[in-house]
Amino acid sequence: MAEREIHDHWSREAKRKGYRSRAAFKLMQIDDRRGILKKGDQVLDLGCAPGSWLQVVSQRVGASGRGWGIDLKVVASGLPDNVIAMEGNAEDPEGAGVPASMLFDVVLSDMMPSTTGSRDTDHFRSISVCELAMDICPRWLRPGGTLVMKVLEGAAMQQLLADARKQFEKVKPFKPDASRKESTEIFVIAHGYRGPPVDTPPAGPPTAGGPPPVPEGW
Ligand SMILES: C[S@@+](CC[C@H](N)C(=O)[O-])C[C@H]1O[C@@H](n2cnc3c(N)ncnc32)[C@H](O)[C@@H]1O
């Protein structure tokens, strides 16, 4: 199939199956190949608009799990009950409405700053949002947890992988079929978070076994 037809194929499939965008298939393919989402997981989805990854998270974590999305943009209502989208900057999950007591099993980042068309500039911008995603892990990702982040390949890719390997036991890039072949987009899958460095300020009070507090408007 030609590149355009492949793109149209995933867009048609998304429409047919009720997903908000074709990006849903990227997360499904990542999860099918790399097993990142489990029933009962608490998942933080950075850059969640329009919400198709949250739709997939909802199905895969089931009723006992939850997805918490953050985006600079407002996400339209109508998402399933076990996921929520909050408006805010991924730099500050608490400011966006994530309870201070949360510790996530999985952090996802499909974040992409606005692109310029310059391959180098767009690459370095994508690296900066990956650094943002890694920076919030000490505070929000549980030891042993998983981080998935999108990056546009380029000169700083190897350094990003090396940085991720310091923090995670297993780090591998993966390109789902639903990503355009011509695009430099690739996903870094990092399993087995080693935990925060010793100088990280302590997280809020741990949730004592039960479900985390539910924000208003859930
Ligand atoms: C490719 S879209 C995400 C698609 C989403 N995964 C889905 O399946 O519907 C990238 C998103 O990243 C968001 N974004 C970029 N930088 C961000 C930041 N610092 N904080 C929150 N969201 C950000 C953009 O607003 C945009 O909506």
PDB file of C-alpha atoms and ligand atoms in Angstrom:
ATOM      1  CA  MET A   1       0.000   0.000   0.000  1.00  0.00           C
ATOM      2  CA  ALA A   2       1.196   3.530  -0.751  1.00  0.00           C
ATOM      3  CA  GLU A   3       1.964   5.790   2.221  1.00  0.00           C
ATOM      4  CA  ARG A   4      -1.182   7.891   1.650  1.00  0.00           C
ATOM      5  CA  GLU A   5      -3.385   4.768   1.524  1.00  0.00           C
ATOM      6  CA  ILE A   6      -1.863   3.476   4.777  1.00  0.00           C
ATOM      7  CA  HIS A   7      -2.630   6.811   6.441  1.00  0.00           C
ATOM      8  CA  ASP A   8      -6.194   6.727   5.111  1.00  0.00           C
ATOM      9  CA  HIS A   9      -6.561   3.116   6.216  1.00  0.00           C
ATOM     10  CA  TRP A  10      -5.815   3.908   9.879  1.00  0.00           C
ATOM     11  CA  SER A  11      -7.948   7.069   9.777  1.00  0.00           C
ATOM     12  CA  ARG A  12     -10.889   5.092   8.343  1.00  0.00           C
ATOM     13  CA  GLU A  13     -10.399   2.365  10.923  1.00  0.00           C
ATOM     14  CA  ALA A  14     -10.387   4.962  13.728  1.00  0.00           C
ATOM     15  CA  LYS A  15     -13.655   6.428  12.466  1.00  0.00           C
ATOM     16  CA  ARG A  16     -15.235   3.013  12.033  1.00  0.00           C
ATOM     17  CA  LYS A  17     -14.277   1.869  15.539  1.00  0.00           C
ATOM     18  CA  GLY A  18     -15.137   5.149  17.277  1.00  0.00           C
ATOM     19  CA  TYR A  19     -11.610   6.306  18.196  1.00  0.00           C
ATOM     20  CA  ARG A  20     -10.910  10.021  18.289  1.00  0.00           C
ATOM     21  CA  SER A  21      -7.806   9.680  16.143  1.00  0.00           C
ATOM     22  CA  ARG A  22      -5.675   7.147  14.291  1.00  0.00           C
ATOM     23  CA  ALA A  23      -3.088   7.510  17.076  1.00  0.00           C
ATOM     24  CA  ALA A  24      -5.181   4.948  19.008  1.00  0.00           C
ATOM     25  CA  PHE A  25      -3.709   2.195  16.833  1.00  0.00           C
ATOM     26  CA  LYS A  26      -0.158   3.224  17.685  1.00  0.00           C
ATOM     27  CA  LEU A  27      -0.788   2.646  21.386  1.00  0.00           C
ATOM     28  CA  MET A  28      -2.631  -0.637  20.707  1.00  0.00           C
ATOM     29  CA  GLN A  29       0.297  -1.888  18.627  1.00  0.00           C
ATOM     30  CA  ILE A  30       2.834  -0.768  21.251  1.00  0.00           C
ATOM     31  CA  ASP A  31       0.863  -2.569  23.942  1.00  0.00           C
ATOM     32  CA  ASP A  32       0.311  -5.701  21.830  1.00  0.00           C
ATOM     33  CA  ARG A  33       4.039  -5.993  21.160  1.00  0.00           C
ATOM     34  CA  ARG A  34       5.523  -4.737  24.406  1.00  0.00           C
ATOM     35  CA  GLY A  35       2.827  -5.449  27.043  1.00  0.00           C
ATOM     36  CA  ILE A  36       2.753  -2.117  28.831  1.00  0.00           C
ATOM     37  CA  LEU A  37      -0.846  -1.880  30.105  1.00  0.00           C
ATOM     38  CA  LYS A  38      -2.414  -4.243  32.631  1.00  0.00           C
ATOM     39  CA  LYS A  39      -5.832  -4.507  34.250  1.00  0.00           C
ATOM     40  CA  GLY A  40      -5.980  -2.256  37.294  1.00  0.00           C
ATOM     41  CA  ASP A  41      -3.117   0.021  36.192  1.00  0.00           C
ATOM     42  CA  GLN A  42      -3.052   3.738  36.986  1.00  0.00           C
ATOM     43  CA  VAL A  43      -1.859   5.492  33.837  1.00  0.00           C
ATOM     44  CA  LEU A  44      -0.732   9.078  33.293  1.00  0.00           C
ATOM     45  CA  ASP A  45      -1.129  10.176  29.639  1.00  0.00           C
ATOM     46  CA  LEU A  46       0.861  13.334  28.803  1.00  0.00           C
ATOM     47  CA  GLY A  47      -0.362  15.203  25.727  1.00  0.00           C
ATOM     48  CA  CYS A  48      -3.697  13.367  25.657  1.00  0.00           C
ATOM     49  CA  ALA A  49      -5.801  15.497  23.252  1.00  0.00           C
ATOM     50  CA  PRO A  50      -8.036  14.606  21.456  1.00  0.00           C
ATOM     51  CA  GLY A  51      -8.209  11.522  23.704  1.00  0.00           C
ATOM     52  CA  SER A  52      -7.727   8.402  21.602  1.00  0.00           C
ATOM     53  CA  TRP A  53      -4.927   7.013  23.806  1.00  0.00           C
ATOM     54  CA  LEU A  54      -7.217   7.498  26.803  1.00  0.00           C
ATOM     55  CA  GLN A  55      -9.882   5.457  24.983  1.00  0.00           C
ATOM     56  CA  VAL A  56      -7.371   2.629  24.537  1.00  0.00           C
ATOM     57  CA  VAL A  57      -6.139   2.958  28.133  1.00  0.00           C
ATOM     58  CA  SER A  58      -9.748   2.713  29.322  1.00  0.00           C
ATOM     59  CA  GLN A  59     -10.242  -0.608  27.543  1.00  0.00           C
ATOM     60  CA  ARG A  60      -6.937  -2.111  28.560  1.00  0.00           C
ATOM     61  CA  VAL A  61      -6.817  -1.176  32.255  1.00  0.00           C
ATOM     62  CA  GLY A  62     -10.473  -2.141  32.767  1.00  0.00           C
ATOM     63  CA  ALA A  63     -12.871  -0.934  35.436  1.00  0.00           C
ATOM     64  CA  SER A  64     -10.336  -1.362  38.255  1.00  0.00           C
ATOM     65  CA  GLY A  65      -7.770   0.880  36.539  1.00  0.00           C
ATOM     66  CA  ARG A  66      -7.745   4.547  35.613  1.00  0.00           C
ATOM     67  CA  GLY A  67      -6.271   6.856  33.023  1.00  0.00           C
ATOM     68  CA  TRP A  68      -5.392  10.456  33.817  1.00  0.00           C
ATOM     69  CA  GLY A  69      -4.683  12.660  30.804  1.00  0.00           C
ATOM     70  CA  ILE A  70      -3.133  16.118  30.645  1.00  0.00           C
ATOM     71  CA  ASP A  71      -3.028  18.426  27.628  1.00  0.00           C
ATOM     72  CA  LEU A  72      -2.492  22.106  26.929  1.00  0.00           C
ATOM     73  CA  LYS A  73      -5.717  21.845  24.906  1.00  0.00           C
ATOM     74  CA  VAL A  74      -9.208  21.174  26.178  1.00  0.00           C
ATOM     75  CA  VAL A  75     -10.368  17.627  25.458  1.00  0.00           C
ATOM     76  CA  ALA A  76     -14.001  17.179  24.393  1.00  0.00           C
ATOM     77  CA  SER A  77     -16.263  15.396  26.869  1.00  0.00           C
ATOM     78  CA  GLY A  78     -17.607  11.904  26.260  1.00  0.00           C
ATOM     79  CA  LEU A  79     -14.618   9.786  27.336  1.00  0.00           C
ATOM     80  CA  PRO A  80     -15.267   6.494  29.180  1.00  0.00           C
ATOM     81  CA  ASP A  81     -15.868   6.658  32.948  1.00  0.00           C
ATOM     82  CA  ASN A  82     -12.490   5.271  34.047  1.00  0.00           C
ATOM     83  CA  VAL A  83     -10.441   7.978  32.313  1.00  0.00           C
ATOM     84  CA  ILE A  84     -10.239  11.728  32.775  1.00  0.00           C
ATOM     85  CA  ALA A  85      -8.644  14.512  30.709  1.00  0.00           C
ATOM     86  CA  MET A  86      -7.339  17.625  32.454  1.00  0.00           C
ATOM     87  CA  GLU A  87      -6.217  20.881  30.912  1.00  0.00           C
ATOM     88  CA  GLY A  88      -2.710  21.918  31.905  1.00  0.00           C
ATOM     89  CA  ASN A  89       0.995  21.629  31.259  1.00  0.00           C
ATOM     90  CA  ALA A  90       2.557  18.184  31.627  1.00  0.00           C
ATOM     91  CA  GLU A  91       5.383  19.857  33.555  1.00  0.00           C
ATOM     92  CA  ASP A  92       3.011  20.228  36.484  1.00  0.00           C
ATOM     93  CA  PRO A  93       0.585  17.295  36.848  1.00  0.00           C
ATOM     94  CA  GLU A  94      -0.545  18.484  40.273  1.00  0.00           C
ATOM     95  CA  GLY A  95      -1.347  21.945  38.878  1.00  0.00           C
ATOM     96  CA  ALA A  96      -3.449  20.240  36.194  1.00  0.00           C
ATOM     97  CA  GLY A  97      -5.448  18.378  38.869  1.00  0.00           C
ATOM     98  CA  VAL A  98      -3.638  15.091  39.528  1.00  0.00           C
ATOM     99  CA  PRO A  99      -3.887  14.321  43.263  1.00  0.00           C
ATOM    100  CA  ALA A 100      -0.535  14.676  45.050  1.00  0.00           C
ATOM    101  CA  SER A 101      -0.877  11.149  46.452  1.00  0.00           C
ATOM    102  CA  MET A 102      -0.833   9.428  43.048  1.00  0.00           C
ATOM    103  CA  LEU A 103       1.983   7.151  41.950  1.00  0.00           C
ATOM    104  CA  PHE A 104       1.498   5.750  38.435  1.00  0.00           C
ATOM    105  CA  ASP A 105       2.219   2.302  37.021  1.00  0.00           C
ATOM    106  CA  VAL A 106       2.669   3.718  33.524  1.00  0.00           C
ATOM    107  CA  VAL A 107       3.504   7.174  32.145  1.00  0.00           C
ATOM    108  CA  LEU A 108       2.711   7.702  28.451  1.00  0.00           C
ATOM    109  CA  SER A 109       3.847  10.660  26.391  1.00  0.00           C
ATOM    110  CA  ASP A 110       2.563  11.247  22.872  1.00  0.00           C
ATOM    111  CA  MET A 111       3.381  14.943  23.397  1.00  0.00           C
ATOM    112  CA  MET A 112       4.489  16.917  20.402  1.00  0.00           C
ATOM    113  CA  PRO A 113       5.172  20.639  20.439  1.00  0.00           C
ATOM    114  CA  SER A 114       4.018  22.501  17.324  1.00  0.00           C
ATOM    115  CA  THR A 115       6.228  21.467  14.419  1.00  0.00           C
ATOM    116  CA  THR A 116       8.186  23.908  12.223  1.00  0.00           C
ATOM    117  CA  GLY A 117       8.963  21.763   9.182  1.00  0.00           C
ATOM    118  CA  SER A 118      12.685  21.939   9.993  1.00  0.00           C
ATOM    119  CA  ARG A 119      13.754  18.369  10.705  1.00  0.00           C
ATOM    120  CA  ASP A 120      16.442  19.385  13.222  1.00  0.00           C
ATOM    121  CA  THR A 121      14.314  21.901  15.110  1.00  0.00           C
ATOM    122  CA  ASP A 122      11.390  19.486  15.336  1.00  0.00           C
ATOM    123  CA  HIS A 123      13.734  16.718  16.509  1.00  0.00           C
ATOM    124  CA  PHE A 124      15.188  18.858  19.315  1.00  0.00           C
ATOM    125  CA  ARG A 125      11.714  20.046  20.340  1.00  0.00           C
ATOM    126  CA  SER A 126      10.572  16.445  20.588  1.00  0.00           C
ATOM    127  CA  ILE A 127      13.662  15.637  22.672  1.00  0.00           C
ATOM    128  CA  SER A 128      12.752  18.470  25.057  1.00  0.00           C
ATOM    129  CA  VAL A 129       9.275  17.018  25.714  1.00  0.00           C
ATOM    130  CA  CYS A 130      10.822  13.577  26.270  1.00  0.00           C
ATOM    131  CA  GLU A 131      13.137  15.163  28.850  1.00  0.00           C
ATOM    132  CA  LEU A 132      10.053  16.694  30.442  1.00  0.00           C
ATOM    133  CA  ALA A 133       8.410  13.227  30.593  1.00  0.00           C
ATOM    134  CA  MET A 134      11.552  11.717  32.171  1.00  0.00           C
ATOM    135  CA  ASP A 135      11.835  14.616  34.623  1.00  0.00           C
ATOM    136  CA  ILE A 136       8.428  13.965  36.128  1.00  0.00           C
ATOM    137  CA  CYS A 137       9.115  10.238  36.697  1.00  0.00           C
ATOM    138  CA  PRO A 138      10.890  10.614  40.063  1.00  0.00           C
ATOM    139  CA  ARG A 139       7.776  12.248  41.448  1.00  0.00           C
ATOM    140  CA  TRP A 140       4.993  10.349  39.651  1.00  0.00           C
ATOM    141  CA  LEU A 141       6.162   6.918  38.397  1.00  0.00           C
ATOM    142  CA  ARG A 142       6.401   3.981  40.769  1.00  0.00           C
ATOM    143  CA  PRO A 143       9.628   1.977  40.923  1.00  0.00           C
ATOM    144  CA  GLY A 144       9.296  -0.861  38.416  1.00  0.00           C
ATOM    145  CA  GLY A 145       6.915   1.238  36.302  1.00  0.00           C
ATOM    146  CA  THR A 146       6.947   1.863  32.551  1.00  0.00           C
ATOM    147  CA  LEU A 147       7.471   5.000  30.471  1.00  0.00           C
ATOM    148  CA  VAL A 148       6.517   5.284  26.795  1.00  0.00           C
ATOM    149  CA  MET A 149       7.488   8.448  24.936  1.00  0.00           C
ATOM    150  CA  LYS A 150       7.324   9.634  21.362  1.00  0.00           C
ATOM    151  CA  VAL A 151      10.390  11.183  19.772  1.00  0.00           C
ATOM    152  CA  LEU A 152      11.338  12.336  16.288  1.00  0.00           C
ATOM    153  CA  GLU A 153      14.614  10.632  15.390  1.00  0.00           C
ATOM    154  CA  GLY A 154      17.741  12.740  14.964  1.00  0.00           C
ATOM    155  CA  ALA A 155      21.146  13.606  16.361  1.00  0.00           C
ATOM    156  CA  ALA A 156      20.205  13.492  20.064  1.00  0.00           C
ATOM    157  CA  MET A 157      18.359  10.151  19.899  1.00  0.00           C
ATOM    158  CA  GLN A 158      21.275   8.049  21.173  1.00  0.00           C
ATOM    159  CA  GLN A 159      21.794  10.423  24.096  1.00  0.00           C
ATOM    160  CA  LEU A 160      18.069  10.180  24.946  1.00  0.00           C
ATOM    161  CA  LEU A 161      18.294   6.368  24.960  1.00  0.00           C
ATOM    162  CA  ALA A 162      21.435   6.527  27.112  1.00  0.00           C
ATOM    163  CA  ASP A 163      19.712   8.859  29.604  1.00  0.00           C
ATOM    164  CA  ALA A 164      16.669   6.600  29.723  1.00  0.00           C
ATOM    165  CA  ARG A 165      18.895   3.536  30.327  1.00  0.00           C
ATOM    166  CA  LYS A 166      20.268   5.195  33.444  1.00  0.00           C
ATOM    167  CA  GLN A 167      16.749   5.390  34.854  1.00  0.00           C
ATOM    168  CA  PHE A 168      15.158   2.192  33.455  1.00  0.00           C
ATOM    169  CA  GLU A 169      16.252  -1.432  33.323  1.00  0.00           C
ATOM    170  CA  LYS A 170      15.154  -2.078  29.721  1.00  0.00           C
ATOM    171  CA  VAL A 171      14.875   0.593  27.010  1.00  0.00           C
ATOM    172  CA  LYS A 172      13.980  -0.097  23.384  1.00  0.00           C
ATOM    173  CA  PRO A 173      12.744   1.999  20.469  1.00  0.00           C
ATOM    174  CA  PHE A 174       9.664   0.741  18.610  1.00  0.00           C
ATOM    175  CA  LYS A 175       7.905   1.936  15.457  1.00  0.00           C
ATOM    176  CA  PRO A 176       4.269   0.821  15.219  1.00  0.00           C
ATOM    177  CA  ASP A 177       2.782   0.006  11.792  1.00  0.00           C
ATOM    178  CA  ALA A 178       0.271   2.821  12.327  1.00  0.00           C
ATOM    179  CA  SER A 179       3.116   5.393  12.317  1.00  0.00           C
ATOM    180  CA  ARG A 180       3.824   6.727   8.859  1.00  0.00           C
ATOM    181  CA  LYS A 181       6.844   4.995   7.357  1.00  0.00           C
ATOM    182  CA  GLU A 182       8.158   8.304   6.001  1.00  0.00           C
ATOM    183  CA  SER A 183       7.904   9.982   9.416  1.00  0.00           C
ATOM    184  CA  THR A 184      10.884  10.048  11.777  1.00  0.00           C
ATOM    185  CA  GLU A 185       8.479   9.364  14.666  1.00  0.00           C
ATOM    186  CA  ILE A 186       9.431   6.488  16.929  1.00  0.00           C
ATOM    187  CA  PHE A 187       8.446   5.436  20.458  1.00  0.00           C
ATOM    188  CA  VAL A 188      10.889   4.765  23.270  1.00  0.00           C
ATOM    189  CA  ILE A 189       9.592   2.011  25.556  1.00  0.00           C
ATOM    190  CA  ALA A 190      11.295   2.011  28.947  1.00  0.00           C
ATOM    191  CA  HIS A 191      10.465  -0.794  31.392  1.00  0.00           C
ATOM    192  CA  GLY A 192      11.510  -1.198  35.009  1.00  0.00           C
ATOM    193  CA  TYR A 193      11.893   2.271  36.469  1.00  0.00           C
ATOM    194  CA  ARG A 194      14.814   2.219  38.904  1.00  0.00           C
ATOM    195  CA  GLY A 195      13.141   4.759  41.207  1.00  0.00           C
ATOM    196  CA  PRO A 196      13.897   8.351  42.120  1.00  0.00           C
ATOM    197  CA  PRO A 197      17.433   9.530  42.788  1.00  0.00           C
ATOM    198  CA  VAL A 198      18.101   9.931  46.526  1.00  0.00           C
ATOM    199  CA  ASP A 199      17.835  13.731  46.441  1.00  0.00           C
ATOM    200  CA  THR A 200      14.234  13.713  45.068  1.00  0.00           C
ATOM    201  CA  PRO A 201      11.697  15.378  47.429  1.00  0.00           C
ATOM    202  CA  PRO A 202       9.255  12.814  48.848  1.00  0.00           C
ATOM    203  CA  ALA A 203       5.898  12.318  47.121  1.00  0.00           C
ATOM    204  CA  GLY A 204       2.637  13.169  48.868  1.00  0.00           C
ATOM    205  CA  PRO A 205       1.051  10.740  51.340  1.00  0.00           C
ATOM    206  CA  PRO A 206       0.757   7.247  49.822  1.00  0.00           C
ATOM    207  CA  THR A 207      -2.709   5.959  48.963  1.00  0.00           C
ATOM    208  CA  ALA A 208      -3.372   3.315  51.599  1.00  0.00           C
ATOM    209  CA  GLY A 209      -4.403   0.439  49.378  1.00  0.00           C
ATOM    210  CA  GLY A 210      -7.735   1.858  48.228  1.00  0.00           C
ATOM    211  CA  PRO A 211      -8.440   3.776  45.053  1.00  0.00           C
ATOM    212  CA  PRO A 212      -6.925   7.253  44.680  1.00  0.00           C
ATOM    213  CA  PRO A 213      -9.064  10.292  45.464  1.00  0.00           C
ATOM    214  CA  VAL A 214     -11.349  11.190  42.603  1.00  0.00           C
ATOM    215  CA  PRO A 215     -11.085  14.772  41.347  1.00  0.00           C
ATOM    216  CA  GLU A 216     -14.187  16.890  40.944  1.00  0.00           C
ATOM    217  CA  GLY A 217     -16.066  16.338  37.700  1.00  0.00           C
ATOM    218  CA  TRP A 218     -14.808  12.747  37.279  1.00  0.00           C
TER     219      TRP A 218
HETATM  220  C1  LIG B   1      -0.115  13.935  18.840  1.00  0.00           C
HETATM  221  S1  LIG B   1      -1.085  14.814  19.981  1.00  0.00           S
HETATM  222  C2  LIG B   1      -1.563  13.563  21.120  1.00  0.00           C
HETATM  223  C3  LIG B   1      -2.596  12.600  20.608  1.00  0.00           C
HETATM  224  C4  LIG B   1      -3.159  11.722  21.710  1.00  0.00           C
HETATM  225  N1  LIG B   1      -2.183  10.747  22.153  1.00  0.00           N
HETATM  226  C5  LIG B   1      -4.373  10.960  21.241  1.00  0.00           C
HETATM  227  O1  LIG B   1      -4.239   9.774  21.010  1.00  0.00           O
HETATM  228  O2  LIG B   1      -5.456  11.539  21.134  1.00  0.00           O
HETATM  229  C6  LIG B   1       0.115  15.728  20.887  1.00  0.00           C
HETATM  230  C7  LIG B   1      -0.433  16.590  21.991  1.00  0.00           C
HETATM  231  O3  LIG B   1       0.626  17.000  22.851  1.00  0.00           O
HETATM  232  C8  LIG B   1       0.200  18.174  23.490  1.00  0.00           C
HETATM  233  N2  LIG B   1       1.306  18.810  24.213  1.00  0.00           N
HETATM  234  C9  LIG B   1       2.484  19.273  23.720  1.00  0.00           C
HETATM  235  N3  LIG B   1       3.244  19.785  24.697  1.00  0.00           N
HETATM  236  C10 LIG B   1       2.544  19.633  25.864  1.00  0.00           C
HETATM  237  C11 LIG B   1       2.792  19.973  27.230  1.00  0.00           C
HETATM  238  N4  LIG B   1       3.924  20.573  27.611  1.00  0.00           N
HETATM  239  N5  LIG B   1       1.849  19.682  28.148  1.00  0.00           N
HETATM  240  C12 LIG B   1       0.699  19.084  27.774  1.00  0.00           C
HETATM  241  N6  LIG B   1       0.396  18.738  26.496  1.00  0.00           N
HETATM  242  C13 LIG B   1       1.308  19.010  25.548  1.00  0.00           C
HETATM  243  C14 LIG B   1      -0.379  18.984  22.344  1.00  0.00           C
HETATM  244  O4  LIG B   1      -1.260  19.984  22.805  1.00  0.00           O
HETATM  245  C15 LIG B   1      -1.096  17.887  21.525  1.00  0.00           C
HETATM  246  O5  LIG B   1      -2.468  17.845  21.804  1.00  0.00           O
END
